[in-house]
Amino acid sequence: VGLVVGSESDLLEVGPALDELRGSGASVTTVFLDASNPTLVRRYGDTRRRHPLLFEVGSVEGAIDEERARLSPVRESADVVIDTSDMNVHDLRRRVVELFGDEARRSSTQVTVLSFGYKHGVPPDADLVFDCRFLPNPHWVDDLRPKTGLDVEVQEYVASFELTEQFLARLYPLLELLLPAYLEEGKSILTIAFGCTGGKHRSVSMAERAAVWLRGQGIEPRLRHRDVAK
């Protein structure tokens, strides 16, 4: 079901309608599609569509801000928030299939391991975020700079530090504690994110290590490296 909210009265009906659906015994997951203001302004210009609040507010930028304020309760209650700012329709389709395709339905909780770069923004749909910028940065090693955390040389460099092993030695027990708790709460989608400055080296390497560990626990995660090619 795709919902387009066009007035204040519509907004007041969203929460009770979702509660009624959940009370019926249906499995309900709400997805909120978002994008940055500059992206939305550009899209309105490209499509030549008029924002429904334009006459009320007076400018596209102001209308978007007003819409964002009105929709904030809906966004905050969403199970998944997808930022489409850097996505085309094909990227969005892949993300939706990743979340709701047949393979995702086979498990009661779908775990995604995600790497990202802080300079490209923190992923809004992440549930657990681990900052890896404290680890030594392969970017400052000339031979490793053009490579990524998908390359064995970078993975071995990051793993060679005692600090890395200390971090993982604390991370794994934490995940052992949290994953069953999320499952018990009935959370259908869990995203574990690892971030570094650019999203190419440390975060990718740590996400790969975490995915290997999860497979050892009998969990087959989806693995995404959002910024590795940027």
mmCIF file with all atom_site columns, C-alpha atoms in Angstrom, residues 16-212:
data_model
loop_
_atom_site.group_PDB
_atom_site.id
_atom_site.type_symbol
_atom_site.label_atom_id
_atom_site.label_alt_id
_atom_site.label_comp_id
_atom_site.label_asym_id
_atom_site.label_entity_id
_atom_site.label_seq_id
_atom_site.pdbx_PDB_ins_code
_atom_site.Cartn_x
_atom_site.Cartn_y
_atom_site.Cartn_z
_atom_site.occupancy
_atom_site.B_iso_or_equiv
_atom_site.pdbx_formal_charge
_atom_site.auth_seq_id
_atom_site.auth_comp_id
_atom_site.auth_asym_id
_atom_site.auth_atom_id
_atom_site.pdbx_PDB_model_num
ATOM 1   C CA . PRO A 1 16  ? -5.038 4.898   14.229  1.00 0.00 ? 16  PRO A CA 1
ATOM 2   C CA . ALA A 1 17  ? -5.224 3.173   10.816  1.00 0.00 ? 17  ALA A CA 1
ATOM 3   C CA . LEU A 1 18  ? -1.864 1.465   11.369  1.00 0.00 ? 18  LEU A CA 1
ATOM 4   C CA . ASP A 1 19  ? -2.873 0.471   14.901  1.00 0.00 ? 19  ASP A CA 1
ATOM 5   C CA . GLU A 1 20  ? -6.075 -1.050  13.540  1.00 0.00 ? 20  GLU A CA 1
ATOM 6   C CA . LEU A 1 21  ? -4.145 -3.003  10.908  1.00 0.00 ? 21  LEU A CA 1
ATOM 7   C CA . ARG A 1 22  ? -1.716 -4.355  13.501  1.00 0.00 ? 22  ARG A CA 1
ATOM 8   C CA . GLY A 1 23  ? -4.599 -5.208  15.818  1.00 0.00 ? 23  GLY A CA 1
ATOM 9   C CA . SER A 1 24  ? -6.160 -7.330  13.078  1.00 0.00 ? 24  SER A CA 1
ATOM 10  C CA . GLY A 1 25  ? -3.235 -9.740  13.285  1.00 0.00 ? 25  GLY A CA 1
ATOM 11  C CA . ALA A 1 26  ? -1.715 -8.625  9.980   1.00 0.00 ? 26  ALA A CA 1
ATOM 12  C CA . SER A 1 27  ? 2.049  -8.352  9.668   1.00 0.00 ? 27  SER A CA 1
ATOM 13  C CA . VAL A 1 28  ? 2.616  -4.627  9.103   1.00 0.00 ? 28  VAL A CA 1
ATOM 14  C CA . THR A 1 29  ? 5.915  -2.960  8.224   1.00 0.00 ? 29  THR A CA 1
ATOM 15  C CA . THR A 1 30  ? 5.909  0.763   7.467   1.00 0.00 ? 30  THR A CA 1
ATOM 16  C CA . VAL A 1 31  ? 8.509  2.277   5.137   1.00 0.00 ? 31  VAL A CA 1
ATOM 17  C CA . PHE A 1 32  ? 9.109  6.025   4.989   1.00 0.00 ? 32  PHE A CA 1
ATOM 18  C CA . LEU A 1 33  ? 10.772 7.344   1.825   1.00 0.00 ? 33  LEU A CA 1
ATOM 19  C CA . ASP A 1 34  ? 12.815 10.474  2.448   1.00 0.00 ? 34  ASP A CA 1
ATOM 20  C CA . ALA A 1 35  ? 15.298 12.690  0.612   1.00 0.00 ? 35  ALA A CA 1
ATOM 21  C CA . SER A 1 36  ? 17.303 15.822  1.291   1.00 0.00 ? 36  SER A CA 1
ATOM 22  C CA . ASN A 1 37  ? 15.715 19.211  0.659   1.00 0.00 ? 37  ASN A CA 1
ATOM 23  C CA . PRO A 1 38  ? 17.982 20.091  -2.333  1.00 0.00 ? 38  PRO A CA 1
ATOM 24  C CA . THR A 1 39  ? 17.122 16.733  -3.903  1.00 0.00 ? 39  THR A CA 1
ATOM 25  C CA . LEU A 1 40  ? 13.386 17.290  -3.439  1.00 0.00 ? 40  LEU A CA 1
ATOM 26  C CA . VAL A 1 41  ? 13.588 20.815  -4.869  1.00 0.00 ? 41  VAL A CA 1
ATOM 27  C CA . ARG A 1 42  ? 15.438 19.464  -7.916  1.00 0.00 ? 42  ARG A CA 1
ATOM 28  C CA . ARG A 1 43  ? 12.885 16.679  -8.384  1.00 0.00 ? 43  ARG A CA 1
ATOM 29  C CA . TYR A 1 44  ? 9.983  19.107  -8.302  1.00 0.00 ? 44  TYR A CA 1
ATOM 30  C CA . GLY A 1 45  ? 11.785 21.168  -10.930 1.00 0.00 ? 45  GLY A CA 1
ATOM 31  C CA . ASP A 1 46  ? 12.531 18.134  -13.107 1.00 0.00 ? 46  ASP A CA 1
ATOM 32  C CA . THR A 1 47  ? 8.965  16.805  -13.003 1.00 0.00 ? 47  THR A CA 1
ATOM 33  C CA . ARG A 1 48  ? 7.333  20.268  -13.121 1.00 0.00 ? 48  ARG A CA 1
ATOM 34  C CA . ARG A 1 49  ? 4.912  19.140  -10.446 1.00 0.00 ? 49  ARG A CA 1
ATOM 35  C CA . ARG A 1 50  ? 3.453  21.602  -7.960  1.00 0.00 ? 50  ARG A CA 1
ATOM 36  C CA . HIS A 1 51  ? 3.928  20.899  -4.270  1.00 0.00 ? 51  HIS A CA 1
ATOM 37  C CA . PRO A 1 52  ? 0.466  20.547  -2.643  1.00 0.00 ? 52  PRO A CA 1
ATOM 38  C CA . LEU A 1 53  ? 1.432  23.059  0.069   1.00 0.00 ? 53  LEU A CA 1
ATOM 39  C CA . LEU A 1 54  ? 2.944  25.614  -2.341  1.00 0.00 ? 54  LEU A CA 1
ATOM 40  C CA . PHE A 1 55  ? 0.029  28.083  -2.286  1.00 0.00 ? 55  PHE A CA 1
ATOM 41  C CA . GLU A 1 56  ? -0.301 27.770  1.476   1.00 0.00 ? 56  GLU A CA 1
ATOM 42  C CA . VAL A 1 57  ? 3.392  28.442  2.202   1.00 0.00 ? 57  VAL A CA 1
ATOM 43  C CA . GLY A 1 58  ? 4.611  30.396  -0.825  1.00 0.00 ? 58  GLY A CA 1
ATOM 44  C CA . SER A 1 59  ? 7.817  28.599  -1.865  1.00 0.00 ? 59  SER A CA 1
ATOM 45  C CA . VAL A 1 60  ? 8.889  25.069  -2.707  1.00 0.00 ? 60  VAL A CA 1
ATOM 46  C CA . GLU A 1 61  ? 11.576 25.102  -0.008  1.00 0.00 ? 61  GLU A CA 1
ATOM 47  C CA . GLY A 1 62  ? 9.089  26.319  2.603   1.00 0.00 ? 62  GLY A CA 1
ATOM 48  C CA . ALA A 1 63  ? 6.486  23.784  1.488   1.00 0.00 ? 63  ALA A CA 1
ATOM 49  C CA . ILE A 1 64  ? 8.989  20.939  1.878   1.00 0.00 ? 64  ILE A CA 1
ATOM 50  C CA . ASP A 1 65  ? 9.933  22.138  5.368   1.00 0.00 ? 65  ASP A CA 1
ATOM 51  C CA . GLU A 1 66  ? 6.265  22.335  6.363   1.00 0.00 ? 66  GLU A CA 1
ATOM 52  C CA . GLU A 1 67  ? 5.566  18.898  4.912   1.00 0.00 ? 67  GLU A CA 1
ATOM 53  C CA . ARG A 1 68  ? 8.573  17.474  6.773   1.00 0.00 ? 68  ARG A CA 1
ATOM 54  C CA . ALA A 1 69  ? 7.300  18.945  10.064  1.00 0.00 ? 69  ALA A CA 1
ATOM 55  C CA . ARG A 1 70  ? 3.790  17.554  9.558   1.00 0.00 ? 70  ARG A CA 1
ATOM 56  C CA . LEU A 1 71  ? 5.096  14.105  8.658   1.00 0.00 ? 71  LEU A CA 1
ATOM 57  C CA . SER A 1 72  ? 7.641  13.857  11.492  1.00 0.00 ? 72  SER A CA 1
ATOM 58  C CA . PRO A 1 73  ? 5.395  11.634  13.691  1.00 0.00 ? 73  PRO A CA 1
ATOM 59  C CA . VAL A 1 74  ? 4.859  9.263   10.766  1.00 0.00 ? 74  VAL A CA 1
ATOM 60  C CA . ARG A 1 75  ? 8.600  9.173   10.046  1.00 0.00 ? 75  ARG A CA 1
ATOM 61  C CA . GLU A 1 76  ? 9.514  8.558   13.668  1.00 0.00 ? 76  GLU A CA 1
ATOM 62  C CA . SER A 1 77  ? 7.113  5.615   13.922  1.00 0.00 ? 77  SER A CA 1
ATOM 63  C CA . ALA A 1 78  ? 8.264  3.988   10.666  1.00 0.00 ? 78  ALA A CA 1
ATOM 64  C CA . ASP A 1 79  ? 9.964  0.599   10.813  1.00 0.00 ? 79  ASP A CA 1
ATOM 65  C CA . VAL A 1 80  ? 12.307 1.498   7.945   1.00 0.00 ? 80  VAL A CA 1
ATOM 66  C CA . VAL A 1 81  ? 13.438 4.898   6.633   1.00 0.00 ? 81  VAL A CA 1
ATOM 67  C CA . ILE A 1 82  ? 14.990 4.899   3.154   1.00 0.00 ? 82  ILE A CA 1
ATOM 68  C CA . ASP A 1 83  ? 16.913 7.994   2.085   1.00 0.00 ? 83  ASP A CA 1
ATOM 69  C CA . THR A 1 84  ? 16.521 8.161   -1.688  1.00 0.00 ? 84  THR A CA 1
ATOM 70  C CA . SER A 1 85  ? 18.699 11.257  -2.196  1.00 0.00 ? 85  SER A CA 1
ATOM 71  C CA . ASP A 1 86  ? 21.436 9.342   -4.025  1.00 0.00 ? 86  ASP A CA 1
ATOM 72  C CA . MET A 1 87  ? 19.161 6.662   -5.495  1.00 0.00 ? 87  MET A CA 1
ATOM 73  C CA . ASN A 1 88  ? 17.640 6.219   -8.914  1.00 0.00 ? 88  ASN A CA 1
ATOM 74  C CA . VAL A 1 89  ? 14.532 4.079   -9.416  1.00 0.00 ? 89  VAL A CA 1
ATOM 75  C CA . HIS A 1 90  ? 16.655 0.965   -9.962  1.00 0.00 ? 90  HIS A CA 1
ATOM 76  C CA . ASP A 1 91  ? 18.560 1.515   -6.686  1.00 0.00 ? 91  ASP A CA 1
ATOM 77  C CA . LEU A 1 92  ? 15.271 1.954   -4.844  1.00 0.00 ? 92  LEU A CA 1
ATOM 78  C CA . ARG A 1 93  ? 13.841 -1.197  -6.389  1.00 0.00 ? 93  ARG A CA 1
ATOM 79  C CA . ARG A 1 94  ? 16.907 -3.195  -5.284  1.00 0.00 ? 94  ARG A CA 1
ATOM 80  C CA . ARG A 1 95  ? 16.573 -1.845  -1.746  1.00 0.00 ? 95  ARG A CA 1
ATOM 81  C CA . VAL A 1 96  ? 12.876 -2.731  -1.536  1.00 0.00 ? 96  VAL A CA 1
ATOM 82  C CA . VAL A 1 97  ? 13.479 -6.229  -2.929  1.00 0.00 ? 97  VAL A CA 1
ATOM 83  C CA . GLU A 1 98  ? 16.324 -6.623  -0.427  1.00 0.00 ? 98  GLU A CA 1
ATOM 84  C CA . LEU A 1 99  ? 13.929 -5.801  2.404   1.00 0.00 ? 99  LEU A CA 1
ATOM 85  C CA . PHE A 1 100 ? 10.782 -7.563  1.245   1.00 0.00 ? 100 PHE A CA 1
ATOM 86  C CA . GLY A 1 101 ? 11.718 -10.124 -1.415  1.00 0.00 ? 101 GLY A CA 1
ATOM 87  C CA . ASP A 1 102 ? 11.047 -13.835 -1.028  1.00 0.00 ? 102 ASP A CA 1
ATOM 88  C CA . GLU A 1 103 ? 14.460 -14.500 0.529   1.00 0.00 ? 103 GLU A CA 1
ATOM 89  C CA . ALA A 1 104 ? 13.877 -11.805 3.176   1.00 0.00 ? 104 ALA A CA 1
ATOM 90  C CA . ARG A 1 105 ? 10.555 -13.405 4.144   1.00 0.00 ? 105 ARG A CA 1
ATOM 91  C CA . ARG A 1 106 ? 12.160 -16.746 5.004   1.00 0.00 ? 106 ARG A CA 1
ATOM 92  C CA . SER A 1 107 ? 13.594 -15.398 8.250   1.00 0.00 ? 107 SER A CA 1
ATOM 93  C CA . SER A 1 108 ? 11.648 -13.658 10.987  1.00 0.00 ? 108 SER A CA 1
ATOM 94  C CA . THR A 1 109 ? 14.424 -11.068 11.275  1.00 0.00 ? 109 THR A CA 1
ATOM 95  C CA . GLN A 1 110 ? 16.389 -9.912  8.241   1.00 0.00 ? 110 GLN A CA 1
ATOM 96  C CA . VAL A 1 111 ? 19.848 -8.675  9.247   1.00 0.00 ? 111 VAL A CA 1
ATOM 97  C CA . THR A 1 112 ? 21.717 -6.252  6.988   1.00 0.00 ? 112 THR A CA 1
ATOM 98  C CA . VAL A 1 113 ? 25.368 -5.357  7.568   1.00 0.00 ? 113 VAL A CA 1
ATOM 99  C CA . LEU A 1 114 ? 26.167 -1.982  6.040   1.00 0.00 ? 114 LEU A CA 1
ATOM 100 C CA . SER A 1 115 ? 29.359 0.030   5.596   1.00 0.00 ? 115 SER A CA 1
ATOM 101 C CA . PHE A 1 116 ? 29.270 3.778   4.977   1.00 0.00 ? 116 PHE A CA 1
ATOM 102 C CA . GLY A 1 117 ? 31.340 6.960   5.012   1.00 0.00 ? 117 GLY A CA 1
ATOM 103 C CA . TYR A 1 118 ? 30.513 9.698   7.497   1.00 0.00 ? 118 TYR A CA 1
ATOM 104 C CA . LYS A 1 119 ? 31.306 12.380  4.930   1.00 0.00 ? 119 LYS A CA 1
ATOM 105 C CA . HIS A 1 120 ? 28.424 10.998  2.845   1.00 0.00 ? 120 HIS A CA 1
ATOM 106 C CA . GLY A 1 121 ? 26.005 10.988  5.788   1.00 0.00 ? 121 GLY A CA 1
ATOM 107 C CA . VAL A 1 122 ? 24.897 8.480   8.405   1.00 0.00 ? 122 VAL A CA 1
ATOM 108 C CA . PRO A 1 123 ? 22.349 6.019   6.934   1.00 0.00 ? 123 PRO A CA 1
ATOM 109 C CA . PRO A 1 124 ? 18.965 6.893   8.451   1.00 0.00 ? 124 PRO A CA 1
ATOM 110 C CA . ASP A 1 125 ? 17.746 3.289   8.400   1.00 0.00 ? 125 ASP A CA 1
ATOM 111 C CA . ALA A 1 126 ? 20.588 1.970   10.591  1.00 0.00 ? 126 ALA A CA 1
ATOM 112 C CA . ASP A 1 127 ? 19.618 0.465   13.950  1.00 0.00 ? 127 ASP A CA 1
ATOM 113 C CA . LEU A 1 128 ? 23.138 -0.053  15.349  1.00 0.00 ? 128 LEU A CA 1
ATOM 114 C CA . VAL A 1 129 ? 25.959 2.263   14.264  1.00 0.00 ? 129 VAL A CA 1
ATOM 115 C CA . PHE A 1 130 ? 29.617 1.563   15.070  1.00 0.00 ? 130 PHE A CA 1
ATOM 116 C CA . ASP A 1 131 ? 32.142 4.316   14.397  1.00 0.00 ? 131 ASP A CA 1
ATOM 117 C CA . CYS A 1 132 ? 35.396 2.800   13.074  1.00 0.00 ? 132 CYS A CA 1
ATOM 118 C CA . ARG A 1 133 ? 37.298 6.066   12.692  1.00 0.00 ? 133 ARG A CA 1
ATOM 119 C CA . PHE A 1 134 ? 39.380 5.238   15.775  1.00 0.00 ? 134 PHE A CA 1
ATOM 120 C CA . LEU A 1 135 ? 41.155 2.482   13.816  1.00 0.00 ? 135 LEU A CA 1
ATOM 121 C CA . PRO A 1 136 ? 44.403 3.199   11.873  1.00 0.00 ? 136 PRO A CA 1
ATOM 122 C CA . ASN A 1 137 ? 43.473 4.475   8.423   1.00 0.00 ? 137 ASN A CA 1
ATOM 123 C CA . PRO A 1 138 ? 44.786 2.612   5.326   1.00 0.00 ? 138 PRO A CA 1
ATOM 124 C CA . HIS A 1 139 ? 44.190 5.821   3.362   1.00 0.00 ? 139 HIS A CA 1
ATOM 125 C CA . TRP A 1 140 ? 47.532 7.096   4.654   1.00 0.00 ? 140 TRP A CA 1
ATOM 126 C CA . VAL A 1 141 ? 49.405 4.072   3.302   1.00 0.00 ? 141 VAL A CA 1
ATOM 127 C CA . ASP A 1 142 ? 50.302 4.802   -0.325  1.00 0.00 ? 142 ASP A CA 1
ATOM 128 C CA . ASP A 1 143 ? 49.995 1.206   -1.526  1.00 0.00 ? 143 ASP A CA 1
ATOM 129 C CA . LEU A 1 144 ? 46.620 0.759   0.157   1.00 0.00 ? 144 LEU A CA 1
ATOM 130 C CA . ARG A 1 145 ? 44.979 4.087   -0.676  1.00 0.00 ? 145 ARG A CA 1
ATOM 131 C CA . PRO A 1 146 ? 43.598 3.022   -4.090  1.00 0.00 ? 146 PRO A CA 1
ATOM 132 C CA . LYS A 1 147 ? 42.335 -0.284  -2.679  1.00 0.00 ? 147 LYS A CA 1
ATOM 133 C CA . THR A 1 148 ? 39.226 -0.918  -0.559  1.00 0.00 ? 148 THR A CA 1
ATOM 134 C CA . GLY A 1 149 ? 38.228 -3.002  2.412   1.00 0.00 ? 149 GLY A CA 1
ATOM 135 C CA . LEU A 1 150 ? 37.226 -5.717  -0.047  1.00 0.00 ? 150 LEU A CA 1
ATOM 136 C CA . ASP A 1 151 ? 40.914 -6.274  -0.825  1.00 0.00 ? 151 ASP A CA 1
ATOM 137 C CA . VAL A 1 152 ? 42.840 -8.764  1.290   1.00 0.00 ? 152 VAL A CA 1
ATOM 138 C CA . GLU A 1 153 ? 45.747 -6.340  1.760   1.00 0.00 ? 153 GLU A CA 1
ATOM 139 C CA . VAL A 1 154 ? 43.490 -3.736  3.394   1.00 0.00 ? 154 VAL A CA 1
ATOM 140 C CA . GLN A 1 155 ? 41.725 -6.324  5.535   1.00 0.00 ? 155 GLN A CA 1
ATOM 141 C CA . GLU A 1 156 ? 45.068 -7.688  6.764   1.00 0.00 ? 156 GLU A CA 1
ATOM 142 C CA . TYR A 1 157 ? 46.342 -4.187  7.532   1.00 0.00 ? 157 TYR A CA 1
ATOM 143 C CA . VAL A 1 158 ? 43.262 -3.276  9.579   1.00 0.00 ? 158 VAL A CA 1
ATOM 144 C CA . ALA A 1 159 ? 43.321 -6.650  11.345  1.00 0.00 ? 159 ALA A CA 1
ATOM 145 C CA . SER A 1 160 ? 47.016 -6.334  12.237  1.00 0.00 ? 160 SER A CA 1
ATOM 146 C CA . PHE A 1 161 ? 46.381 -3.884  15.073  1.00 0.00 ? 161 PHE A CA 1
ATOM 147 C CA . GLU A 1 162 ? 45.634 -5.039  18.611  1.00 0.00 ? 162 GLU A CA 1
ATOM 148 C CA . LEU A 1 163 ? 43.013 -2.293  18.852  1.00 0.00 ? 163 LEU A CA 1
ATOM 149 C CA . THR A 1 164 ? 41.031 -3.978  16.070  1.00 0.00 ? 164 THR A CA 1
ATOM 150 C CA . GLU A 1 165 ? 40.984 -7.304  17.877  1.00 0.00 ? 165 GLU A CA 1
ATOM 151 C CA . GLN A 1 166 ? 40.010 -5.610  21.140  1.00 0.00 ? 166 GLN A CA 1
ATOM 152 C CA . PHE A 1 167 ? 37.123 -3.912  19.361  1.00 0.00 ? 167 PHE A CA 1
ATOM 153 C CA . LEU A 1 168 ? 35.885 -7.174  17.821  1.00 0.00 ? 168 LEU A CA 1
ATOM 154 C CA . ALA A 1 169 ? 36.317 -9.015  21.127  1.00 0.00 ? 169 ALA A CA 1
ATOM 155 C CA . ARG A 1 170 ? 33.778 -6.609  22.624  1.00 0.00 ? 170 ARG A CA 1
ATOM 156 C CA . LEU A 1 171 ? 31.556 -6.307  19.553  1.00 0.00 ? 171 LEU A CA 1
ATOM 157 C CA . TYR A 1 172 ? 30.736 -9.985  19.172  1.00 0.00 ? 172 TYR A CA 1
ATOM 158 C CA . PRO A 1 173 ? 29.440 -10.503 22.753  1.00 0.00 ? 173 PRO A CA 1
ATOM 159 C CA . LEU A 1 174 ? 27.375 -7.332  22.379  1.00 0.00 ? 174 LEU A CA 1
ATOM 160 C CA . LEU A 1 175 ? 25.761 -8.696  19.211  1.00 0.00 ? 175 LEU A CA 1
ATOM 161 C CA . GLU A 1 176 ? 25.218 -12.043 20.962  1.00 0.00 ? 176 GLU A CA 1
ATOM 162 C CA . LEU A 1 177 ? 23.243 -10.141 23.598  1.00 0.00 ? 177 LEU A CA 1
ATOM 163 C CA . LEU A 1 178 ? 21.288 -7.851  21.274  1.00 0.00 ? 178 LEU A CA 1
ATOM 164 C CA . LEU A 1 179 ? 20.312 -10.063 18.342  1.00 0.00 ? 179 LEU A CA 1
ATOM 165 C CA . PRO A 1 180 ? 18.104 -12.462 20.358  1.00 0.00 ? 180 PRO A CA 1
ATOM 166 C CA . ALA A 1 181 ? 16.548 -9.453  22.116  1.00 0.00 ? 181 ALA A CA 1
ATOM 167 C CA . TYR A 1 182 ? 15.613 -7.848  18.795  1.00 0.00 ? 182 TYR A CA 1
ATOM 168 C CA . LEU A 1 183 ? 14.223 -11.189 17.639  1.00 0.00 ? 183 LEU A CA 1
ATOM 169 C CA . GLU A 1 184 ? 12.175 -11.518 20.823  1.00 0.00 ? 184 GLU A CA 1
ATOM 170 C CA . GLU A 1 185 ? 10.763 -8.037  20.286  1.00 0.00 ? 185 GLU A CA 1
ATOM 171 C CA . GLY A 1 186 ? 9.595  -9.123  16.838  1.00 0.00 ? 186 GLY A CA 1
ATOM 172 C CA . LYS A 1 187 ? 11.779 -6.670  14.907  1.00 0.00 ? 187 LYS A CA 1
ATOM 173 C CA . SER A 1 188 ? 11.575 -7.822  11.297  1.00 0.00 ? 188 SER A CA 1
ATOM 174 C CA . ILE A 1 189 ? 14.488 -5.792  9.915   1.00 0.00 ? 189 ILE A CA 1
ATOM 175 C CA . LEU A 1 190 ? 17.792 -5.025  11.648  1.00 0.00 ? 190 LEU A CA 1
ATOM 176 C CA . THR A 1 191 ? 20.566 -2.967  10.069  1.00 0.00 ? 191 THR A CA 1
ATOM 177 C CA . ILE A 1 192 ? 24.041 -3.004  11.640  1.00 0.00 ? 192 ILE A CA 1
ATOM 178 C CA . ALA A 1 193 ? 26.181 -0.201  10.221  1.00 0.00 ? 193 ALA A CA 1
ATOM 179 C CA . PHE A 1 194 ? 29.927 0.423   10.350  1.00 0.00 ? 194 PHE A CA 1
ATOM 180 C CA . GLY A 1 195 ? 31.199 3.883   9.457   1.00 0.00 ? 195 GLY A CA 1
ATOM 181 C CA . CYS A 1 196 ? 34.569 5.432   8.680   1.00 0.00 ? 196 CYS A CA 1
ATOM 182 C CA . THR A 1 197 ? 35.519 8.712   7.048   1.00 0.00 ? 197 THR A CA 1
ATOM 183 C CA . GLY A 1 198 ? 35.050 7.828   3.387   1.00 0.00 ? 198 GLY A CA 1
ATOM 184 C CA . GLY A 1 199 ? 33.404 4.431   3.583   1.00 0.00 ? 199 GLY A CA 1
ATOM 185 C CA . LYS A 1 200 ? 36.116 2.659   1.572   1.00 0.00 ? 200 LYS A CA 1
ATOM 186 C CA . HIS A 1 201 ? 38.584 0.993   3.942   1.00 0.00 ? 201 HIS A CA 1
ATOM 187 C CA . ARG A 1 202 ? 37.961 0.503   7.659   1.00 0.00 ? 202 ARG A CA 1
ATOM 188 C CA . SER A 1 203 ? 34.171 0.334   7.649   1.00 0.00 ? 203 SER A CA 1
ATOM 189 C CA . VAL A 1 204 ? 34.162 -2.092  4.718   1.00 0.00 ? 204 VAL A CA 1
ATOM 190 C CA . SER A 1 205 ? 36.729 -4.319  6.398   1.00 0.00 ? 205 SER A CA 1
ATOM 191 C CA . MET A 1 206 ? 34.808 -4.368  9.695   1.00 0.00 ? 206 MET A CA 1
ATOM 192 C CA . ALA A 1 207 ? 31.503 -5.040  7.931   1.00 0.00 ? 207 ALA A CA 1
ATOM 193 C CA . GLU A 1 208 ? 33.083 -8.003  6.155   1.00 0.00 ? 208 GLU A CA 1
ATOM 194 C CA . ARG A 1 209 ? 34.406 -9.364  9.469   1.00 0.00 ? 209 ARG A CA 1
ATOM 195 C CA . ALA A 1 210 ? 31.021 -8.924  11.141  1.00 0.00 ? 210 ALA A CA 1
ATOM 196 C CA . ALA A 1 211 ? 29.255 -10.710 8.280   1.00 0.00 ? 211 ALA A CA 1
ATOM 197 C CA . VAL A 1 212 ? 31.617 -13.679 8.596   1.00 0.00 ? 212 VAL A CA 1
#
